[in-house]
C-alpha cells in the first residue's frame, strides 16, 4: 500500500506550464475590466456631429451618397437637433450649402451672408440650445464659383494673402453671430494667424475657440461630402493645398506651425487611414484638445461594408472610434454621432 497522500486536483505543481507574466486574461475577463483597459473613454461628449445646411428654410433632403444624412433648412434642423440634444448631443459642426442659383462667385461672398444658412442657423441653434457647442467649418469651397478653397489667380493657384484675409473675415462673422468655435478646413498657409488676429481685433478671441484642421490630407475620401455640400472643384484638384498622403513630415510641420499661430485645438483628417498622424499630433500638440474627423468616405465605406455583410455596423463603428482614441484623439467628428448617442446608452 502506498503511503503517498492523494493529490488534490487544484493543487499547484511544479509542472505548471506557463510563466506568471504570460497570463494577461485575468485583466480583462469581465466587461467592466475591459473598459478599465481603455486609456481614453468614449463618451457622448467625445462626439461632434456634422450638419449640412441649405438656404431653403424648409428643406429636408436625403443625401444619396451619405447614408442617413440629410441637407437641412433652418426650420427643419432645429427640431432634429432638439431630438439629439435630448439624447445627449453636446456639439455640432455646421457646413453651409447654398442652393440658390447665382450666389457663388470668385470671392465666396455668400459664405458670411447674414441671411445665409450658416449665420441664420448659428443664431437659431444658440437661441434654442444655449448649451450646445456650435462649431462652424470655415472654408470658401462651398461658396466659390470654381469650388476651390481659396481665391485664385488666373493660373488656378491660390492667392494666399487675399484668401486668408477673406477666411478671417468669414470666421469673425461666424463668431460674431454666436459660434462657439471656428474650424478652418481650407489648408491655406497662414490662416490660423490671420483668423486669430481677426478674432482679437474684433474682441471675440476670449469666447471663440479656434480649432484648426491642421493635418488634412488630399485623397479619395471626401466624395460623399462634396456631393452633400456641392463643393467639388470645377477643375483640377486640391493637391496644392491639402497635404500629400505620404507627407508625414509635412503634417508634423503643419501641426507645429498651427499651434504656434494660435490654434486652441487640432483636427487630423481623415481618421482611420491616418492614425500615425493622430499619434504624432498627440505628441506635438499634447497641450490642446485633439480631434479626428471620420470623413464622409470612411463613413460610407463602413456603411457599404455592413450592407454587404462584411462587418457589423455597430461593432465596426466602435472599433473605428477606439482606434482614434488609442492613437491619441479625445474628440471625433462623426456621421455616426446620432447612433452613438443611443449605443452609448446600451452599454
Ligand atoms: C471643406 C471641407 C471638406 C470636408 C470638410 N470640410 C471637403 C474638402 O476638403 O473637399 C470633408 C468632410 C468629409 O468628407 O466628411 N474644405
Ligand atoms: Zn474647402
Coordinates of C-alpha atoms and ligand atoms in Angstrom, one line a residue:
X1 CA 0.0 0.0 0.0
X2 CA 1.3 3.4 -0.9
X3 CA 1.6 6.0 1.8
X4 CA 1.5 8.8 -0.8
X5 CA -1.2 11.4 0.0
X6 CA -3.9 11.7 -2.6
X7 CA -3.2 14.7 -4.9
X8 CA -5.9 17.3 -4.9
X9 CA -6.7 18.4 -8.5
X10 CA -6.5 22.0 -7.6
X11 CA -3.0 21.8 -6.1
X12 CA -0.3 23.7 -7.8
X13 CA 2.5 21.5 -9.1
X14 CA 5.9 22.3 -10.5
X15 CA 4.6 21.1 -13.9
X16 CA 2.5 24.3 -14.4
X17 CA 3.5 25.1 -18.0
X18 CA 3.1 28.9 -18.1
X19 CA 5.1 31.8 -16.7
X20 CA 3.0 34.1 -14.4
X21 CA 3.9 37.0 -16.7
X22 CA 2.3 35.3 -19.7
X23 CA -1.2 35.4 -18.2
X24 CA -3.0 38.5 -19.4
X25 CA -6.6 37.4 -19.5
X26 CA -7.2 37.9 -15.8
X27 CA -7.0 41.6 -16.5
X28 CA -9.9 41.6 -19.0
X29 CA -12.2 38.6 -18.3
X30 CA -15.1 40.8 -17.0
X31 CA -16.9 43.5 -19.1
X32 CA -16.0 46.2 -16.6
X33 CA -12.4 45.3 -16.7
X34 CA -12.5 45.6 -20.5
X35 CA -13.5 49.3 -20.1
X36 CA -10.7 49.7 -17.5
X37 CA -8.2 48.8 -20.1
X38 CA -9.2 51.9 -22.2
X39 CA -6.6 54.6 -21.9
X40 CA -9.3 57.1 -23.0
X41 CA -13.0 56.6 -22.6
X42 CA -15.6 57.1 -25.3
X43 CA -18.5 59.3 -24.0
X44 CA -21.2 61.3 -25.6
X45 CA -19.1 64.4 -25.2
X46 CA -16.4 62.8 -27.4
X47 CA -18.7 63.3 -30.5
X48 CA -19.2 66.2 -32.8
X49 CA -22.0 65.9 -35.3
X50 CA -21.7 67.5 -38.8
X51 CA -24.8 69.2 -40.2
X52 CA -25.4 70.3 -43.8
X53 CA -27.4 73.5 -44.0
X54 CA -29.4 74.6 -47.1
X55 CA -30.6 78.1 -47.7
X56 CA -34.2 76.8 -48.2
X57 CA -35.5 77.0 -44.7
X58 CA -38.0 74.2 -45.3
X59 CA -35.6 71.8 -46.9
X60 CA -35.1 68.2 -45.6
X61 CA -33.4 66.2 -48.4
X62 CA -31.8 62.8 -48.2
X63 CA -28.2 62.8 -49.4
X64 CA -27.9 59.7 -51.5
X65 CA -24.1 59.1 -51.2
X66 CA -24.1 59.7 -47.4
X67 CA -26.4 57.2 -45.8
X68 CA -28.9 58.5 -43.2
X69 CA -27.6 62.1 -43.6
X70 CA -29.8 65.0 -44.8
X71 CA -29.4 68.5 -46.0
X72 CA -31.5 70.7 -43.7
X73 CA -33.2 74.0 -43.8
X74 CA -33.2 76.0 -40.6
X75 CA -36.8 75.3 -39.8
X76 CA -36.2 71.6 -40.1
X77 CA -32.8 71.3 -38.4
X78 CA -33.9 72.9 -35.1
X79 CA -36.5 70.1 -34.3
X80 CA -34.0 67.5 -35.4
X81 CA -31.2 68.9 -33.2
X82 CA -33.7 69.1 -30.3
X83 CA -34.3 65.3 -30.6
X84 CA -30.5 64.8 -30.5
X85 CA -29.9 67.2 -27.6
X86 CA -32.5 65.2 -25.7
X87 CA -30.3 62.1 -26.2
X88 CA -27.1 63.9 -25.0
X89 CA -25.7 65.6 -28.1
X90 CA -23.1 68.2 -27.0
X91 CA -21.5 69.6 -30.1
X92 CA -22.3 70.2 -33.8
X93 CA -20.2 71.4 -36.8
X94 CA -22.0 73.4 -39.4
X95 CA -21.5 73.3 -43.2
X96 CA -23.4 75.8 -45.4
X97 CA -24.8 74.6 -48.7
X98 CA -26.1 77.5 -50.8
X99 CA -28.6 76.0 -53.2
X100 CA -29.9 79.2 -54.8
X101 CA -28.8 80.0 -58.4
X102 CA -26.1 82.6 -58.9
X103 CA -24.9 83.0 -55.3
X104 CA -21.4 81.6 -55.9
X105 CA -18.7 84.0 -57.0
X106 CA -14.9 84.3 -57.1
X107 CA -14.7 85.8 -53.6
X108 CA -17.1 83.4 -51.8
X109 CA -19.3 86.4 -50.9
X110 CA -22.1 84.1 -49.8
X111 CA -20.0 82.4 -47.0
X112 CA -20.9 85.0 -44.4
X113 CA -24.1 86.4 -45.9
X114 CA -26.1 87.4 -42.8
X115 CA -29.1 85.8 -44.3
X116 CA -27.2 82.7 -45.5
X117 CA -27.7 79.2 -44.0
X118 CA -24.8 79.2 -41.6
X119 CA -25.3 82.5 -39.9
X120 CA -29.1 82.0 -39.7
X121 CA -28.6 78.5 -38.2
X122 CA -26.0 79.6 -35.7
X123 CA -28.5 82.2 -34.3
X124 CA -31.4 79.7 -34.3
X125 CA -29.4 77.0 -32.6
X126 CA -27.8 79.3 -30.0
X127 CA -31.2 80.8 -29.2
X128 CA -32.9 77.4 -28.7
X129 CA -30.0 75.4 -27.2
X130 CA -27.6 77.9 -25.4
X131 CA -25.5 75.0 -24.0
X132 CA -25.0 73.3 -27.4
X133 CA -21.4 73.9 -28.6
X134 CA -21.7 75.2 -32.1
X135 CA -18.6 74.9 -34.3
X136 CA -18.5 76.4 -37.8
X137 CA -16.4 74.9 -40.6
X138 CA -14.7 77.8 -42.3
X139 CA -13.9 77.4 -45.9
X140 CA -14.7 79.0 -49.2
X141 CA -15.2 76.0 -51.5
X142 CA -18.9 75.8 -50.8
X143 CA -19.3 79.4 -52.0
X144 CA -16.8 79.9 -54.8
X145 CA -17.8 79.6 -58.4
X146 CA -14.8 77.3 -59.1
X147 CA -15.2 75.2 -55.9
X148 CA -11.7 75.7 -54.7
X149 CA -11.0 76.6 -51.0
X150 CA -9.4 80.0 -51.6
X151 CA -9.3 83.0 -54.0
X152 CA -7.5 82.1 -57.2
X153 CA -5.1 83.6 -59.8
X154 CA -5.8 83.1 -63.4
X155 CA -3.5 80.1 -63.4
X156 CA -5.7 78.5 -60.8
X157 CA -3.2 78.9 -57.9
X158 CA -4.3 80.3 -54.6
X159 CA -3.6 83.9 -53.7
X160 CA -2.5 83.4 -50.2
X161 CA -2.8 86.8 -48.6
X162 CA -6.2 87.6 -50.1
X163 CA -7.5 84.2 -49.2
X164 CA -6.5 84.3 -45.6
X165 CA -8.0 87.8 -45.2
X166 CA -11.3 86.5 -46.6
X167 CA -11.2 83.4 -44.4
X168 CA -10.5 85.5 -41.3
X169 CA -13.4 87.8 -42.2
X170 CA -15.8 84.8 -42.5
X171 CA -14.6 83.3 -39.3
X172 CA -15.0 86.6 -37.4
X173 CA -18.6 86.9 -38.8
X174 CA -19.5 83.4 -37.7
X175 CA -18.1 84.2 -34.2
X176 CA -20.0 87.4 -34.1
X177 CA -23.2 85.6 -34.9
X178 CA -22.6 83.4 -31.9
X179 CA -20.5 80.4 -32.9
X180 CA -18.5 79.0 -30.0
X181 CA -15.8 77.7 -32.3
X182 CA -14.4 78.3 -35.8
X183 CA -12.7 75.5 -37.7
X184 CA -10.9 76.5 -40.9
X185 CA -10.6 73.5 -43.3
X186 CA -9.2 75.4 -46.3
X187 CA -5.5 74.5 -45.7
X188 CA -4.2 77.8 -47.0
X189 CA -0.9 78.7 -45.3
X190 CA -1.1 81.3 -42.5
X191 CA -4.9 81.3 -42.0
X192 CA -4.7 80.4 -38.3
X193 CA -2.6 83.5 -37.6
X194 CA -5.0 85.7 -39.7
X195 CA -8.1 84.3 -38.0
X196 CA -6.6 84.6 -34.5
X197 CA -5.7 88.3 -35.2
X198 CA -9.2 88.9 -36.6
X199 CA -10.8 87.4 -33.5
X200 CA -8.6 89.5 -31.3
X201 CA -9.3 92.7 -33.2
X202 CA -13.0 92.0 -33.0
X203 CA -12.8 91.4 -29.3
X204 CA -14.0 87.8 -29.8
X205 CA -10.9 85.7 -29.2
X206 CA -11.7 85.1 -25.5
X207 CA -15.0 83.4 -26.3
X208 CA -14.2 81.7 -29.6
X209 CA -12.2 78.5 -29.9
X210 CA -10.0 78.3 -32.9
X211 CA -9.9 74.7 -34.0
X212 CA -7.5 74.1 -36.9
X213 CA -7.8 71.4 -39.4
X214 CA -4.0 71.3 -39.3
X215 CA -3.3 67.9 -40.9
X216 CA -5.8 67.5 -43.6
X217 CA -4.9 65.2 -46.4
X218 CA -5.9 65.3 -50.1
X219 CA -7.3 62.0 -51.1
X220 CA -10.2 59.9 -52.2
X221 CA -12.4 60.0 -49.0
X222 CA -14.3 63.3 -49.4
X223 CA -16.5 62.3 -52.3
X224 CA -19.9 62.0 -50.5
X225 CA -19.2 65.3 -48.6
X226 CA -18.7 67.1 -51.9
X227 CA -22.0 65.7 -53.2
X228 CA -23.7 66.8 -50.0
X229 CA -22.1 70.3 -50.0
X230 CA -22.0 70.8 -53.8
X231 CA -18.3 71.7 -53.3
X232 CA -16.4 69.6 -55.8
X233 CA -13.8 71.8 -57.6
X234 CA -14.9 72.6 -61.2
X235 CA -11.3 72.0 -62.4
X236 CA -8.2 70.5 -61.0
X237 CA -7.9 69.1 -57.5
X238 CA -6.8 70.2 -54.0
X239 CA -3.3 68.7 -54.1
X240 CA -1.5 72.0 -53.9
X241 CA -3.1 73.0 -50.6
X242 CA -4.3 69.8 -48.9
X243 CA -1.4 67.5 -47.8
X244 CA 0.0 64.6 -49.9
X245 CA -0.9 61.2 -48.5
X246 CA 2.7 60.2 -47.7
X247 CA 3.6 63.5 -46.2
X248 CA 4.1 62.6 -42.5
X249 CA 6.8 65.2 -42.0
X250 CA 4.8 67.9 -43.7
X251 CA 1.9 67.1 -41.3
X252 CA 4.2 67.4 -38.3
X253 CA 5.4 70.8 -39.5
X254 CA 1.8 71.9 -40.2
X255 CA 0.8 70.8 -36.7
X256 CA 3.6 72.7 -35.0
X257 CA 3.0 75.7 -37.2
X258 CA -0.7 76.0 -36.5
X259 CA -0.1 75.6 -32.7
X260 CA 2.4 78.4 -32.9
X261 CA -0.1 80.6 -34.9
X262 CA -2.6 80.3 -32.1
X263 CA -4.8 77.2 -32.6
X264 CA -6.7 76.2 -29.5
X265 CA -7.5 72.7 -30.8
X266 CA -6.3 70.5 -33.6
X267 CA -8.1 68.3 -36.2
X268 CA -6.5 65.4 -38.1
X269 CA -8.4 64.3 -41.1
X270 CA -9.3 61.7 -42.4
X271 CA -9.1 59.4 -39.3
X272 CA -8.6 55.6 -39.8
X273 CA -6.1 55.8 -42.6
X274 CA -4.1 58.4 -40.8
X275 CA -3.8 57.2 -37.2
X276 CA 0.0 57.6 -37.3
X277 CA -0.6 61.3 -37.8
X278 CA -3.1 61.4 -34.9
X279 CA -0.4 59.8 -32.8
X280 CA 2.2 62.4 -34.0
X281 CA -0.4 65.1 -33.2
X282 CA -0.8 63.8 -29.7
X283 CA 2.9 64.3 -29.2
X284 CA 3.4 67.6 -31.0
X285 CA 0.1 69.2 -29.8
X286 CA -0.1 67.4 -26.4
X287 CA -1.4 70.6 -24.6
X288 CA -4.5 71.2 -26.7
X289 CA -7.6 69.0 -27.4
X290 CA -7.1 66.7 -30.3
X291 CA -9.9 65.8 -32.7
X292 CA -10.1 63.5 -35.6
X293 CA -12.6 63.6 -38.5
X294 CA -14.1 60.3 -39.6
X295 CA -14.9 61.7 -43.0
X296 CA -17.7 61.0 -45.4
X297 CA -15.8 58.4 -47.4
X298 CA -14.8 56.4 -44.3
X299 CA -18.4 56.5 -43.0
X300 CA -19.9 55.5 -46.4
X301 CA -17.4 52.7 -46.7
X302 CA -18.2 51.2 -43.3
X303 CA -21.9 51.5 -44.2
X304 CA -21.4 49.8 -47.5
X305 CA -19.4 47.0 -45.9
X306 CA -22.1 46.5 -43.3
X307 CA -24.7 46.3 -46.0
X308 CA -22.7 43.7 -47.8
X309 CA -22.5 41.7 -44.6
X310 CA -18.7 42.0 -44.4
X311 CA -18.9 43.7 -40.9
X312 CA -21.4 44.5 -38.3
X313 CA -22.1 48.3 -38.3
X314 CA -22.2 49.0 -34.6
X315 CA -19.2 46.8 -33.8
X316 CA -17.1 48.3 -36.6
X317 CA -18.1 51.9 -35.7
X318 CA -16.9 51.3 -32.1
X319 CA -13.7 49.7 -33.4
X320 CA -13.0 52.7 -35.6
X321 CA -13.7 55.1 -32.7
X322 CA -11.5 53.3 -30.3
X323 CA -8.7 53.3 -33.0
X324 CA -8.9 57.1 -32.9
X325 CA -8.8 57.2 -29.1
X326 CA -5.9 54.8 -28.9
X327 CA -3.9 56.9 -31.3
X328 CA -4.5 59.9 -29.1
X329 CA -7.7 61.8 -30.1
X330 CA -10.3 62.6 -27.5
X331 CA -12.8 64.1 -29.9
X332 CA -14.3 62.6 -33.1
X333 CA -16.3 64.4 -35.8
X334 CA -18.5 61.6 -37.0
X335 CA -21.7 61.0 -39.0
X336 CA -22.3 58.1 -36.6
X337 CA -22.9 60.6 -33.7
X338 CA -26.8 60.1 -33.6
X339 CA -26.2 56.3 -33.4
X340 CA -23.5 56.6 -30.7
X341 CA -25.9 58.7 -28.6
X342 CA -28.1 55.6 -28.5
X343 CA -25.3 52.9 -28.5
X344 CA -23.6 54.5 -25.5
X345 CA -26.8 54.2 -23.5
X346 CA -27.0 50.5 -24.2
X347 CA -23.5 49.6 -22.8
Ligands
LIG1 C1 -14.3 71.9 -46.9 C2 -14.4 70.6 -46.2 C3 -14.4 69.3 -46.8 C4 -14.6 68.4 -45.8 C5 -14.7 69.2 -44.6 N1 -14.6 70.5 -44.9 C6 -14.3 68.9 -48.2 C7 -13.0 69.0 -48.9 O1 -12.0 69.5 -48.4 O2 -13.0 68.8 -50.1 C8 -14.7 66.9 -45.9 C9 -15.5 66.2 -44.9 C10 -16.0 64.9 -45.2 O3 -15.6 64.3 -46.3 O4 -16.8 64.3 -44.5 N2 -13.0 72.2 -47.3
LIG2 ZN1 -12.8 73.9 -48.8

